[in-house]
Short mmCIF file of C-alpha atoms and ligand atoms in Angstrom, two decimals:
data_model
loop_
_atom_site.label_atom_id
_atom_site.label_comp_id
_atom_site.label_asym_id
_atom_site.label_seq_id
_atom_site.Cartn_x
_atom_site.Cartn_y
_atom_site.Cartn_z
CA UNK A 1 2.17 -0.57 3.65
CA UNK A 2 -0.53 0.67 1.42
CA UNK A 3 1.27 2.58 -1.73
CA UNK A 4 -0.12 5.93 -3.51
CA UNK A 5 0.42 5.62 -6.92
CA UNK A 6 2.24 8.36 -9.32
CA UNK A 7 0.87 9.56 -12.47
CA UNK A 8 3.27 7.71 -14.53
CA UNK A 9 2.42 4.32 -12.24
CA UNK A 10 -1.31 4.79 -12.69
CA UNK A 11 -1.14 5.67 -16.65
CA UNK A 12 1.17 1.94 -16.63
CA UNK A 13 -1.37 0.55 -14.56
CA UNK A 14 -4.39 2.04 -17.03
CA UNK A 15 -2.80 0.41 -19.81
CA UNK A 16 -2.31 -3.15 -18.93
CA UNK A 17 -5.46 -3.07 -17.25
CA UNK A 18 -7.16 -2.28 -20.60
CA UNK A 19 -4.90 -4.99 -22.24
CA UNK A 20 -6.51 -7.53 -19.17
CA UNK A 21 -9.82 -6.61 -19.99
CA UNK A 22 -9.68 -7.11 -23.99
CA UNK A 23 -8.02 -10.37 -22.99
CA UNK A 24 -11.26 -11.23 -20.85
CA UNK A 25 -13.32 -10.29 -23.67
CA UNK A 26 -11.32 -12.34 -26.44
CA UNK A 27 -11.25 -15.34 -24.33
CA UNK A 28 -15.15 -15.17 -24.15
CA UNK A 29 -15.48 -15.51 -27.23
CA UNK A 30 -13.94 -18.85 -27.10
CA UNK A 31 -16.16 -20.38 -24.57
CA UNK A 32 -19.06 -23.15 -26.05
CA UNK A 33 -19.19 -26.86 -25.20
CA UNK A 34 -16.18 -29.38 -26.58
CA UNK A 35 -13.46 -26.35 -25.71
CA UNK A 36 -10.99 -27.38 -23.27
CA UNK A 37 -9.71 -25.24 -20.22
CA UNK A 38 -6.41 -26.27 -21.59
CA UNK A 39 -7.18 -24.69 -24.47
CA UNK A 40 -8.34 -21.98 -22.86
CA UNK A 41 -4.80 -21.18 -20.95
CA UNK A 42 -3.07 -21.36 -24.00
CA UNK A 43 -5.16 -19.21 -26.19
CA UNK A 44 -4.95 -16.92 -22.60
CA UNK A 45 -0.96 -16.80 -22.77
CA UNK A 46 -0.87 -16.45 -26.42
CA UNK A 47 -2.86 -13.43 -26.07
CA UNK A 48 -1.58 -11.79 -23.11
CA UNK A 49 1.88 -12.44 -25.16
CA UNK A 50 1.01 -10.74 -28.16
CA UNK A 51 0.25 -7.30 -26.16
CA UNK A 52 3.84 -7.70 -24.98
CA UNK A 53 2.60 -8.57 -21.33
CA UNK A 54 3.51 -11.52 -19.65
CA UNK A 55 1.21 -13.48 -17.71
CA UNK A 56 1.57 -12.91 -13.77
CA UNK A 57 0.26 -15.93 -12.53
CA UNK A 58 2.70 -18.54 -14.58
CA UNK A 59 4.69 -19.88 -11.85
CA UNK A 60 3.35 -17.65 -9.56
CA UNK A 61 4.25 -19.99 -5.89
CA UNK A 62 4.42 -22.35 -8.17
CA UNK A 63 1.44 -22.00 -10.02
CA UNK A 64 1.15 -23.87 -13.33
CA UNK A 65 -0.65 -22.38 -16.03
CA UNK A 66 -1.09 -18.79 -17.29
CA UNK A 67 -4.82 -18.25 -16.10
CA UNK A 68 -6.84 -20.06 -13.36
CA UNK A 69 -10.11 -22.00 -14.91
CA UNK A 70 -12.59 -22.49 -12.23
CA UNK A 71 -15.84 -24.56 -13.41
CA UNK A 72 -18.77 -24.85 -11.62
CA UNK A 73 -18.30 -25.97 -7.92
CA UNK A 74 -14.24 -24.68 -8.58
CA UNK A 75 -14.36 -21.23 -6.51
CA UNK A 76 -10.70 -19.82 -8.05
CA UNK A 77 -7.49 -21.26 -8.81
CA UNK A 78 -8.61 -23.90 -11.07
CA UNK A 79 -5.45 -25.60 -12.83
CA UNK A 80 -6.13 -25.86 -16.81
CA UNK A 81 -6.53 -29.14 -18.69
CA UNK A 82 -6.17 -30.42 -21.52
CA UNK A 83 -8.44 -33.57 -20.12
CA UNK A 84 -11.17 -30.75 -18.84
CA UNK A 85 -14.11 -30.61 -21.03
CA UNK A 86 -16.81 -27.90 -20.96
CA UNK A 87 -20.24 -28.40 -21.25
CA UNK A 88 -23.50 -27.34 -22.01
CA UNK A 89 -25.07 -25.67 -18.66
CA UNK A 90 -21.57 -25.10 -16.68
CA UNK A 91 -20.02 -22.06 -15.91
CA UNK A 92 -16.75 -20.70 -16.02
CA UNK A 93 -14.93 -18.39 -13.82
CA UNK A 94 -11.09 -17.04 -15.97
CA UNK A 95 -8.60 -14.92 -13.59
CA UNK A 96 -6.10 -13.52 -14.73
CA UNK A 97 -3.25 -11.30 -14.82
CA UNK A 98 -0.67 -9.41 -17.29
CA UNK A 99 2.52 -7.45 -15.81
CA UNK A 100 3.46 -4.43 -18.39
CA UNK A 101 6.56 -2.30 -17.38
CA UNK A 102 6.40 -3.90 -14.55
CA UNK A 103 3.12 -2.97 -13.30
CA UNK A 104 -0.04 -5.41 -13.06
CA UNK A 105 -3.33 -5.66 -13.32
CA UNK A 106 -5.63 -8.56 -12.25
CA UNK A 107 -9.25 -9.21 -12.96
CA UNK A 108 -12.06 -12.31 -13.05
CA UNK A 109 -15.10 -12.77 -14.93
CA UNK A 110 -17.45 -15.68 -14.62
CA UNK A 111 -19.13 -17.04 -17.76
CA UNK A 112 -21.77 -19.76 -19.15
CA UNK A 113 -21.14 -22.52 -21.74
CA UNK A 114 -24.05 -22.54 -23.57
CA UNK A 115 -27.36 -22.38 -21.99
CA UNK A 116 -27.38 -22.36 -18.36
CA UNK A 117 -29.99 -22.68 -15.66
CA UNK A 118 -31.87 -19.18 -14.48
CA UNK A 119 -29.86 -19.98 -11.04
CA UNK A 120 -26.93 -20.19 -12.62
CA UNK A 121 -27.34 -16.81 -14.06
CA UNK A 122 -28.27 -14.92 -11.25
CA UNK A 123 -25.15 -16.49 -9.47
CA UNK A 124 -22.88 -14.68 -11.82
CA UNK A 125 -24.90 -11.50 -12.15
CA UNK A 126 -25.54 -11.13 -8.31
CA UNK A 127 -21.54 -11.43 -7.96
CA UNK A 128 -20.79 -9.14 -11.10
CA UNK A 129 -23.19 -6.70 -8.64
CA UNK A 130 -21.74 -7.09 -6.05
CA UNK A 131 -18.72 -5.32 -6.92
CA UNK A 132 -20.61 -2.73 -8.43
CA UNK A 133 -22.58 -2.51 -4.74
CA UNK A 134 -19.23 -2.47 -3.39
CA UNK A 135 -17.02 0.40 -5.50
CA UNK A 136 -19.83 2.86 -5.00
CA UNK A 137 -18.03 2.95 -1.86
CA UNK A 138 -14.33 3.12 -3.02
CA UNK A 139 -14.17 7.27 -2.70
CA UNK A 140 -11.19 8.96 -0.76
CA UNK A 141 -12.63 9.55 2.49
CA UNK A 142 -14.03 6.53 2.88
CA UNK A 143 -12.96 3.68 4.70
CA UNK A 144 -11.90 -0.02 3.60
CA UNK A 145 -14.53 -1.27 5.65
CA UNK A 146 -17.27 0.25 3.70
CA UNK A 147 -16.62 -1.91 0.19
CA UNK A 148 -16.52 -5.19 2.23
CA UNK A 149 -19.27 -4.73 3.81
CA UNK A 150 -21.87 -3.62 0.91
CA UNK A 151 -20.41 -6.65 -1.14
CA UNK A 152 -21.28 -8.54 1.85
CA UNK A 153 -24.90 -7.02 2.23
CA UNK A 154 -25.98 -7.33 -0.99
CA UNK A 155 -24.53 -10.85 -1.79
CA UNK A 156 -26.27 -12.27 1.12
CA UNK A 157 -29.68 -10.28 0.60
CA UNK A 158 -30.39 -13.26 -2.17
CA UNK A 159 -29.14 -16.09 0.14
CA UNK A 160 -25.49 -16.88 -1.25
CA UNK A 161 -22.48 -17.69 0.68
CA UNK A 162 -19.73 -15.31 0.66
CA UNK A 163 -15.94 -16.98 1.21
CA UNK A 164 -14.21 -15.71 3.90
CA UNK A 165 -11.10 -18.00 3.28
CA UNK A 166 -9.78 -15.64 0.28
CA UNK A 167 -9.78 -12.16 -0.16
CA UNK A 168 -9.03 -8.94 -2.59
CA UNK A 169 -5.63 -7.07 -2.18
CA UNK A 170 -3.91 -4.13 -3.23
CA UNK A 171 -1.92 -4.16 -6.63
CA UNK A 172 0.87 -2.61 -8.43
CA UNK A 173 4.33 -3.75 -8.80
CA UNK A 174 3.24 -6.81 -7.11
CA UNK A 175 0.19 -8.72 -7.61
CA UNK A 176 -0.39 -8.87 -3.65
CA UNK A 177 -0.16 -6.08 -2.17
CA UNK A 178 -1.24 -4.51 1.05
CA UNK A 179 -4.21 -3.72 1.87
CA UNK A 180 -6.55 -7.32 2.10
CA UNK A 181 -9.58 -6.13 0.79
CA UNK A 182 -12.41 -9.07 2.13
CA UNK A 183 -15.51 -9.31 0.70
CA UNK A 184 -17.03 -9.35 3.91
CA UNK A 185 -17.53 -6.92 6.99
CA UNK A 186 -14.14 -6.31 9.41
CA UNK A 187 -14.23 -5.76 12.72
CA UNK A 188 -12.42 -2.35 12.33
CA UNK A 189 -12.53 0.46 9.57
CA UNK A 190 -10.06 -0.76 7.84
CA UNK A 191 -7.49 1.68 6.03
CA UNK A 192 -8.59 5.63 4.97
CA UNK A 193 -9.07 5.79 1.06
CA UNK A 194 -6.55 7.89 -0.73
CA UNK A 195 -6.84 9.04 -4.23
CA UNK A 196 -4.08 6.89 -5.69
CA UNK A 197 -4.66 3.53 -4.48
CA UNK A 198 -5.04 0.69 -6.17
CA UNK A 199 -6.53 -2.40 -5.56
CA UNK A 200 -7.83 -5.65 -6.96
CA UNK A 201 -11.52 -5.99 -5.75
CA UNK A 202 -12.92 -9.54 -6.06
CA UNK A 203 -16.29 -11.11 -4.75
CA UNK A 204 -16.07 -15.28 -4.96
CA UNK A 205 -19.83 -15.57 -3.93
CA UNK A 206 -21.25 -19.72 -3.28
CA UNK A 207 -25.20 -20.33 -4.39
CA UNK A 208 -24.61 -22.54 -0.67
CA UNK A 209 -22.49 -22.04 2.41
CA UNK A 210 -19.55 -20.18 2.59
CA UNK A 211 -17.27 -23.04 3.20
CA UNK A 212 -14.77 -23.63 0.87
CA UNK A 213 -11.63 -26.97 0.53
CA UNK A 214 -8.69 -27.38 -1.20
CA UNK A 215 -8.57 -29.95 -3.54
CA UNK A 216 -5.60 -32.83 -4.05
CA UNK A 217 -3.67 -30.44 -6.36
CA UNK A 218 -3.19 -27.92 -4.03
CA UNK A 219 -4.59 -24.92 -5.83
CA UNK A 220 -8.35 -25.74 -6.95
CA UNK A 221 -10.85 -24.04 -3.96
CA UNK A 222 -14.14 -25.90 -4.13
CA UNK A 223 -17.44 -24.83 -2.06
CA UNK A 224 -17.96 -27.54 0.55
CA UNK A 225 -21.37 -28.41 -0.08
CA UNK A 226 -20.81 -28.57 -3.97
CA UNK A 227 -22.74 -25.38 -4.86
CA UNK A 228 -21.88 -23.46 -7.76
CA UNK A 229 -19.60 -20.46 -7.33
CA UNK A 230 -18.74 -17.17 -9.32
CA UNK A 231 -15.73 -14.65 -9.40
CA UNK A 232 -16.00 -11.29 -10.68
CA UNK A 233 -12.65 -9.10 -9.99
CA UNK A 234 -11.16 -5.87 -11.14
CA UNK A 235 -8.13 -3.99 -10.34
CA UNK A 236 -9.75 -0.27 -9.21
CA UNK A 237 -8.25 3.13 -8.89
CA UNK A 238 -9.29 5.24 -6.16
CA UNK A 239 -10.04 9.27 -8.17
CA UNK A 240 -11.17 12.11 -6.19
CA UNK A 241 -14.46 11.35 -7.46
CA UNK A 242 -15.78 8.33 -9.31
CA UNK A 243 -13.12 5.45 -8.43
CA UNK A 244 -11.83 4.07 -12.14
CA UNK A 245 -12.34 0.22 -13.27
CA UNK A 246 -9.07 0.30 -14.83
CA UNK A 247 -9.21 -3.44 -16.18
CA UNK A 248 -13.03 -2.76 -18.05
CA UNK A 249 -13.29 -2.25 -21.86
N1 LIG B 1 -6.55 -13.24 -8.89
C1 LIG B 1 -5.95 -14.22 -8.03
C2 LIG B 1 -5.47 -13.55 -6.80
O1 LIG B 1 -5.73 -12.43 -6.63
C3 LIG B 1 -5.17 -15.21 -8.72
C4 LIG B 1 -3.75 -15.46 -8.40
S1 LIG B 1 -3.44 -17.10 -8.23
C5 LIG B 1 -2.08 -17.56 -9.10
O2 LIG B 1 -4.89 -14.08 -5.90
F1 LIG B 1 -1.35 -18.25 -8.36
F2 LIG B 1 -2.48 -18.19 -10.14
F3 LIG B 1 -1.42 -16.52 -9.47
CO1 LIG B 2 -6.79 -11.01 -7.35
#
């Protein structure tokens, strides 16, 4: 079932998504070579901790760290390490996710450690894009169908491979909620857009195929053929006009 949100749901909603997206920005600020993605998740928790939020993905199924760290060929859901290294030339995809009042907000960004190839950063500008090419779509009256498949469209205009094995979703009380918002074309419509919904809107876009494994741990997504990948999420409010990137500041 695909919730409208009340005023009082949305204004929780605006507020941790603003506390998500100065968390994004903070940890940024902490990304050069030497700095661990251990490091990382703990400056991530201490953060999201001193807004009075608690992180949503800590023991989330199980999951065990506060933010996922995905580097390089890592698509989402890499685990943090203290053993993990960054260096010059990678690039870093954070997710992650605050509950306030018990409402959350989930977003990605992907990011460079130092200098990076021109490839590399047209990977993660190209994604960051295509959820921009997508939400121009995200009015009431429109369809579900009509974000997935300008991500899609404009993602593979340069070549890339967009995953098909994980997908966007609806948010609010619960991180996952219905609708599954894929970053590719359905075969149907998909659901009417109603001012009121909210949903977490995330392109995971492969310089290669498509294809995507689970690693040994159970929670790291790699691309197949070992191409780099990028993540760029927000969680989005559908308005009666412009939709609202509620976890941008
Ligand atoms: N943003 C991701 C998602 O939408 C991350 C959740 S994975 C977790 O599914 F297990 F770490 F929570
Ligand atoms: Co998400």
């Amino acid at each position: 079932m695909v919730t409208i949100k009340s005023a009082r749901e949305i204004q929780l909603m605006r507020e941790a998504g603003k506390i998500l997206g100065e968390t994004h920005n903070r940890l940024k600020e902490l990304i050069e070579p030497g700095i661990t993605t251990g490091e990382l998740d703990r400056k991530g928790a201490e953060i999201i901790r001193s807004y009075g939020c608690i992180p949503s993905f800590l023991n989330y199924d199980g999951y065990p760290a506060s933010i996922c760290t995905s580097v390089n060929d890592e698509v989402v859901h890499g685990i943090p390490s203290k053993k993990r290294v960054l260096h010059e030339g990678d690039i870093i995809s954070i997710d992650a996710g605050v509950i306030w009042h018990g409402y959350q907000s989930d977003a990605a960004r992907t990011w460079a450690v130092g200098r990076i190839s021109p490839e590399a950063e047209k990977l993660i500008e190209v994604t960051k894009q295509s959820f921009y090419e997508g939400i121009k779509y995200a009015v009431a009256g429109n369809h579900l169908n009509d974000i997935c498949g300008h991500i899609q469209d404009y993602a593979e205009s340069f070549g890339y491979g967009v995953v098909r094995d994980l997908v966007g979703h609806g948010i609010g009380t619960q991180m996952h909620e219905d609708p599954e918002i894929p970053n590719f074309r359905m075969n149907r419509k998909g659901i009417l857009l109603k001012p009121g919904m909210t949903f977490a809107i995330e392109p995971m876009i492969n310089m290669g195929r498509a294809d995507v494994v689970w690693s040994e741990d159970e929670w790291t997504v790699v691309t197949d053929d070992g191409s780099l990948s990028a993540h760029y999420e927000n969680t989005v409010l559908i308005t009666d006009g412009e939709p609202e990137i509620m976890s941008l500041v």
